[in-house]
PDB file of C-alpha atoms in Angstrom:
ATOM      1  CA  MET I   1      23.516   8.737  21.181  1.00  0.00           C
ATOM      2  CA  GLU I   2      19.797   9.254  21.671  1.00  0.00           C
ATOM      3  CA  PRO I   3      17.455   8.563  18.761  1.00  0.00           C
ATOM      4  CA  PRO I   4      16.116  11.739  17.148  1.00  0.00           C
ATOM      5  CA  THR I   5      12.738  13.090  18.160  1.00  0.00           C
ATOM      6  CA  MET I   6      10.122  12.503  15.494  1.00  0.00           C
ATOM      7  CA  ASN I   7       9.207  15.624  13.609  1.00  0.00           C
ATOM      8  CA  PRO I   8       5.514  16.309  14.338  1.00  0.00           C
ATOM      9  CA  VAL I   9       4.821  16.828  10.618  1.00  0.00           C
ATOM     10  CA  VAL I  10       5.254  13.068   9.982  1.00  0.00           C
ATOM     11  CA  GLU I  11       3.399  11.888  13.095  1.00  0.00           C
ATOM     12  CA  PRO I  12       0.330  10.850  10.990  1.00  0.00           C
ATOM     13  CA  LEU I  13       2.609   8.231   9.341  1.00  0.00           C
ATOM     14  CA  SER I  14       4.183   6.911  12.561  1.00  0.00           C
ATOM     15  CA  TRP I  15       2.236   3.637  12.150  1.00  0.00           C
ATOM     16  CA  MET I  16       4.516   2.816   9.202  1.00  0.00           C
ATOM     17  CA  LEU I  17       7.780   3.085  11.163  1.00  0.00           C
ATOM     18  CA  GLY I  18       9.909   0.014  11.819  1.00  0.00           C
ATOM     19  CA  THR I  19      11.427  -3.000  10.167  1.00  0.00           C
ATOM     20  CA  TRP I  20       8.884  -5.242   8.493  1.00  0.00           C
ATOM     21  CA  LEU I  21       9.255  -8.730   6.973  1.00  0.00           C
ATOM     22  CA  SER I  22       6.856 -10.379   4.550  1.00  0.00           C
ATOM     23  CA  ASP I  23       4.551 -12.855   6.259  1.00  0.00           C
ATOM     24  CA  PRO I  24       3.501 -14.834   4.195  1.00  0.00           C
ATOM     25  CA  PRO I  25       5.451 -14.317   0.910  1.00  0.00           C
ATOM     26  CA  GLY I  26       4.084 -11.632  -1.390  1.00  0.00           C
ATOM     27  CA  ALA I  27       2.267 -12.483  -4.605  1.00  0.00           C
ATOM     28  CA  GLY I  28       2.989 -10.871  -7.954  1.00  0.00           C
ATOM     29  CA  THR I  29       1.158 -11.123 -11.229  1.00  0.00           C
ATOM     30  CA  PHE I  30       0.830  -9.176 -14.434  1.00  0.00           C
ATOM     31  CA  SER I  31      -0.411 -10.120 -17.885  1.00  0.00           C
ATOM     32  CA  THR I  32       3.144 -10.144 -19.278  1.00  0.00           C
ATOM     33  CA  LEU I  33       4.583 -12.205 -16.375  1.00  0.00           C
ATOM     34  CA  GLN I  34       4.189 -15.642 -14.868  1.00  0.00           C
ATOM     35  CA  PRO I  35       2.675 -15.376 -11.365  1.00  0.00           C
ATOM     36  CA  PHE I  36       5.439 -15.290  -8.746  1.00  0.00           C
ATOM     37  CA  GLN I  37       6.092 -15.068  -5.022  1.00  0.00           C
ATOM     38  CA  TYR I  38       8.677 -12.967  -3.225  1.00  0.00           C
ATOM     39  CA  LEU I  39       9.977 -12.167   0.235  1.00  0.00           C
ATOM     40  CA  GLU I  40      10.581  -8.577   1.233  1.00  0.00           C
ATOM     41  CA  GLU I  41      12.248  -6.594   4.002  1.00  0.00           C
ATOM     42  CA  VAL I  42      11.015  -3.056   4.540  1.00  0.00           C
ATOM     43  CA  TYR I  43      12.773  -0.389   6.582  1.00  0.00           C
ATOM     44  CA  ILE I  44      10.894   2.810   7.370  1.00  0.00           C
ATOM     45  CA  SER I  45      12.651   5.283   9.624  1.00  0.00           C
ATOM     46  CA  HIS I  46      13.129   8.952  10.440  1.00  0.00           C
ATOM     47  CA  VAL I  47      16.064  11.133  11.448  1.00  0.00           C
ATOM     48  CA  GLY I  48      14.054  13.975  12.959  1.00  0.00           C
ATOM     49  CA  GLN I  49      13.388  15.705   9.642  1.00  0.00           C
ATOM     50  CA  PRO I  50       9.815  16.211   8.353  1.00  0.00           C
ATOM     51  CA  VAL I  51      10.219  13.140   6.140  1.00  0.00           C
ATOM     52  CA  LEU I  52      10.353   9.343   6.481  1.00  0.00           C
ATOM     53  CA  ASN I  53      13.112   7.283   4.824  1.00  0.00           C
ATOM     54  CA  PHE I  54      12.317   3.894   3.304  1.00  0.00           C
ATOM     55  CA  SER I  55      13.873   0.933   1.561  1.00  0.00           C
ATOM     56  CA  PHE I  56      12.166  -2.137   0.118  1.00  0.00           C
ATOM     57  CA  ASN I  57      14.366  -5.163  -0.561  1.00  0.00           C
ATOM     58  CA  ALA I  58      12.746  -8.137  -2.305  1.00  0.00           C
ATOM     59  CA  PHE I  59      14.251 -11.624  -2.466  1.00  0.00           C
ATOM     60  CA  HIS I  60      13.425 -14.843  -4.291  1.00  0.00           C
ATOM     61  CA  PRO I  61      11.635 -17.082  -1.747  1.00  0.00           C
ATOM     62  CA  ASP I  62      13.663 -20.210  -2.607  1.00  0.00           C
ATOM     63  CA  THR I  63      17.122 -18.999  -3.610  1.00  0.00           C
ATOM     64  CA  ARG I  64      17.121 -15.780  -1.500  1.00  0.00           C
ATOM     65  CA  LYS I  65      18.694 -14.002  -4.476  1.00  0.00           C
ATOM     66  CA  PRO I  66      17.996 -10.248  -4.586  1.00  0.00           C
ATOM     67  CA  MET I  67      15.115  -9.165  -6.791  1.00  0.00           C
ATOM     68  CA  HIS I  68      13.528  -5.721  -6.717  1.00  0.00           C
ATOM     69  CA  ARG I  69      15.105  -2.852  -4.751  1.00  0.00           C
ATOM     70  CA  GLU I  70      13.557   0.525  -4.020  1.00  0.00           C
ATOM     71  CA  CYS I  71      14.460   3.391  -1.718  1.00  0.00           C
ATOM     72  CA  GLY I  72      13.302   6.917  -1.094  1.00  0.00           C
ATOM     73  CA  PHE I  73      11.335   9.303   1.062  1.00  0.00           C
ATOM     74  CA  ILE I  74       7.786   9.934   2.215  1.00  0.00           C
ATOM     75  CA  ARG I  75       6.846  13.580   2.844  1.00  0.00           C
ATOM     76  CA  LEU I  76       3.718  15.112   4.272  1.00  0.00           C
ATOM     77  CA  LYS I  77       2.560  18.586   3.370  1.00  0.00           C
ATOM     78  CA  PRO I  78       2.430  20.345   6.758  1.00  0.00           C
ATOM     79  CA  ASP I  79      -1.006  20.720   8.328  1.00  0.00           C
ATOM     80  CA  THR I  80      -2.666  18.491   5.703  1.00  0.00           C
ATOM     81  CA  ASN I  81      -3.094  14.793   4.944  1.00  0.00           C
ATOM     82  CA  LYS I  82      -1.360  15.240   1.541  1.00  0.00           C
ATOM     83  CA  VAL I  83       1.560  12.850   1.037  1.00  0.00           C
ATOM     84  CA  ALA I  84       4.378  12.596  -1.515  1.00  0.00           C
ATOM     85  CA  PHE I  85       6.292   9.333  -2.033  1.00  0.00           C
ATOM     86  CA  VAL I  86       9.608   9.704  -3.896  1.00  0.00           C
ATOM     87  CA  SER I  87      11.245   6.471  -5.051  1.00  0.00           C
ATOM     88  CA  ALA I  88      14.288   5.247  -6.988  1.00  0.00           C
ATOM     89  CA  GLN I  89      14.240   1.631  -8.169  1.00  0.00           C
ATOM     90  CA  ASN I  90      16.950  -0.754  -9.354  1.00  0.00           C
ATOM     91  CA  THR I  91      14.954  -1.229 -12.566  1.00  0.00           C
ATOM     92  CA  GLY I  92      15.922   2.309 -13.601  1.00  0.00           C
ATOM     93  CA  ILE I  93      12.615   3.931 -12.677  1.00  0.00           C
ATOM     94  CA  VAL I  94      12.356   7.075 -10.580  1.00  0.00           C
ATOM     95  CA  GLU I  95       8.887   8.106  -9.530  1.00  0.00           C
ATOM     96  CA  VAL I  96       6.895  10.602  -7.535  1.00  0.00           C
ATOM     97  CA  GLU I  97       3.561   9.423  -6.202  1.00  0.00           C
ATOM     98  CA  GLU I  98       1.106  11.639  -4.380  1.00  0.00           C
ATOM     99  CA  GLY I  99      -2.018  10.987  -2.368  1.00  0.00           C
ATOM    100  CA  GLU I 100      -3.446  11.089   1.119  1.00  0.00           C
ATOM    101  CA  VAL I 101      -3.078   9.454   4.490  1.00  0.00           C
ATOM    102  CA  ASN I 102      -6.346   8.763   6.285  1.00  0.00           C
ATOM    103  CA  GLY I 103      -5.895   7.112   9.670  1.00  0.00           C
ATOM    104  CA  GLN I 104      -3.781   4.022   9.114  1.00  0.00           C
ATOM    105  CA  GLU I 105      -4.158   3.941   5.343  1.00  0.00           C
ATOM    106  CA  LEU I 106      -2.036   5.643   2.702  1.00  0.00           C
ATOM    107  CA  CYS I 107      -3.223   5.750  -0.931  1.00  0.00           C
ATOM    108  CA  ILE I 108      -0.930   7.240  -3.575  1.00  0.00           C
ATOM    109  CA  THR I 109      -0.834   7.489  -7.376  1.00  0.00           C
ATOM    110  CA  SER I 110       2.059   8.301  -9.653  1.00  0.00           C
ATOM    111  CA  HIS I 111       2.439  11.981 -10.422  1.00  0.00           C
ATOM    112  CA  SER I 112       5.559  11.584 -12.575  1.00  0.00           C
ATOM    113  CA  ILE I 113       7.678   8.636 -13.730  1.00  0.00           C
ATOM    114  CA  ALA I 114      11.128   8.856 -15.305  1.00  0.00           C
ATOM    115  CA  ARG I 115      13.277   5.983 -16.514  1.00  0.00           C
ATOM    116  CA  ILE I 116      16.741   5.277 -17.811  1.00  0.00           C
ATOM    117  CA  SER I 117      17.092   5.345 -21.603  1.00  0.00           C
ATOM    118  CA  PHE I 118      17.573   1.580 -21.815  1.00  0.00           C
ATOM    119  CA  ALA I 119      14.766   0.549 -19.447  1.00  0.00           C
ATOM    120  CA  LYS I 120      13.085  -2.741 -20.262  1.00  0.00           C
ATOM    121  CA  GLU I 121       9.828  -2.540 -22.217  1.00  0.00           C
ATOM    122  CA  PRO I 122       6.925  -2.362 -21.842  1.00  0.00           C
ATOM    123  CA  HIS I 123       7.402   0.901 -19.947  1.00  0.00           C
ATOM    124  CA  VAL I 124       5.492   1.621 -16.763  1.00  0.00           C
ATOM    125  CA  GLU I 125       3.149   4.580 -17.313  1.00  0.00           C
ATOM    126  CA  GLN I 126       1.243   4.725 -14.026  1.00  0.00           C
ATOM    127  CA  ILE I 127       1.510   3.213 -10.539  1.00  0.00           C
ATOM    128  CA  THR I 128      -0.864   3.210  -7.584  1.00  0.00           C
ATOM    129  CA  ARG I 129      -0.072   1.984  -4.088  1.00  0.00           C
ATOM    130  CA  LYS I 130      -2.109   1.398  -1.007  1.00  0.00           C
ATOM    131  CA  PHE I 131      -0.542   0.824   2.392  1.00  0.00           C
ATOM    132  CA  ARG I 132      -2.665  -0.016   5.401  1.00  0.00           C
ATOM    133  CA  LEU I 133      -2.182  -1.290   8.906  1.00  0.00           C
ATOM    134  CA  ASN I 134      -4.656  -4.128   9.325  1.00  0.00           C
ATOM    135  CA  SER I 135      -6.521  -5.176  12.476  1.00  0.00           C
ATOM    136  CA  GLU I 136      -3.756  -7.689  13.331  1.00  0.00           C
ATOM    137  CA  GLY I 137      -1.114  -4.941  13.354  1.00  0.00           C
ATOM    138  CA  LYS I 138       0.362  -6.102  10.044  1.00  0.00           C
ATOM    139  CA  LEU I 139       1.269  -3.724   7.231  1.00  0.00           C
ATOM    140  CA  GLU I 140      -0.243  -4.490   3.829  1.00  0.00           C
ATOM    141  CA  GLN I 141       0.833  -3.085   0.488  1.00  0.00           C
ATOM    142  CA  THR I 142      -0.981  -3.414  -2.832  1.00  0.00           C
ATOM    143  CA  VAL I 143       0.659  -2.101  -6.011  1.00  0.00           C
ATOM    144  CA  SER I 144      -1.150  -1.714  -9.327  1.00  0.00           C
ATOM    145  CA  MET I 145       0.381  -0.490 -12.564  1.00  0.00           C
ATOM    146  CA  ALA I 146      -0.318   0.353 -16.185  1.00  0.00           C
ATOM    147  CA  THR I 147       2.258  -0.022 -18.940  1.00  0.00           C
ATOM    148  CA  THR I 148       2.500   1.039 -22.561  1.00  0.00           C
ATOM    149  CA  THR I 149       0.782  -2.254 -23.463  1.00  0.00           C
ATOM    150  CA  GLN I 150      -1.474  -3.037 -20.462  1.00  0.00           C
ATOM    151  CA  PRO I 151      -4.201  -1.120 -18.594  1.00  0.00           C
ATOM    152  CA  MET I 152      -4.105  -0.554 -14.830  1.00  0.00           C
ATOM    153  CA  THR I 153      -3.911  -3.978 -13.166  1.00  0.00           C
ATOM    154  CA  GLN I 154      -2.992  -5.204  -9.702  1.00  0.00           C
ATOM    155  CA  HIS I 155       0.660  -6.239  -9.800  1.00  0.00           C
ATOM    156  CA  LEU I 156       1.702  -6.973  -6.193  1.00  0.00           C
ATOM    157  CA  HIS I 157       0.134  -7.709  -2.834  1.00  0.00           C
ATOM    158  CA  ILE I 158       2.118  -8.359   0.313  1.00  0.00           C
ATOM    159  CA  THR I 159       1.565  -8.454   4.061  1.00  0.00           C
ATOM    160  CA  TYR I 160       4.393  -7.677   6.507  1.00  0.00           C
ATOM    161  CA  LYS I 161       4.836  -8.346  10.204  1.00  0.00           C
ATOM    162  CA  LYS I 162       6.765  -5.833  12.295  1.00  0.00           C
ATOM    163  CA  VAL I 163      10.069  -7.152  13.631  1.00  0.00           C
ATOM    164  CA  THR I 164      11.519  -3.959  15.186  1.00  0.00           C
ATOM    165  CA  PRO I 165       9.907  -0.671  16.212  1.00  0.00           C
TER     166      PRO I 165
END
């Protein structure tokens, strides 16, 4: 079976496609947490629709036990650089982030966040993400967030190397 042809609507995001592994481990920090490191596998693919599919799977760097999980879709508004990022997380958060792709950089900010009724506090109130393909061909992601008790602060930074197209 031949792989599907990429929908031209998502061509501006083709630089994100592939399987990516953290290299080196990612770094996390937040005022309510001890600083930590994590490993992450990222899968970004398409099935010919005008949308990309993604999953982020984080692991503890020493024990390899699963940590954070996230999956969803990245959509582009046709004939624009406007992007929507729709995500469901194992923490019970569902979010829609919107922003723009400019070259090999994607910057998005939460538009709406919903959570399960028994989600852990403090509750996330806003998230921003920046993805960029650096000069070495590695994908970088920086995540900042604000909660009910903390202002917007960088939470995660990770660099990935591509392992499959």
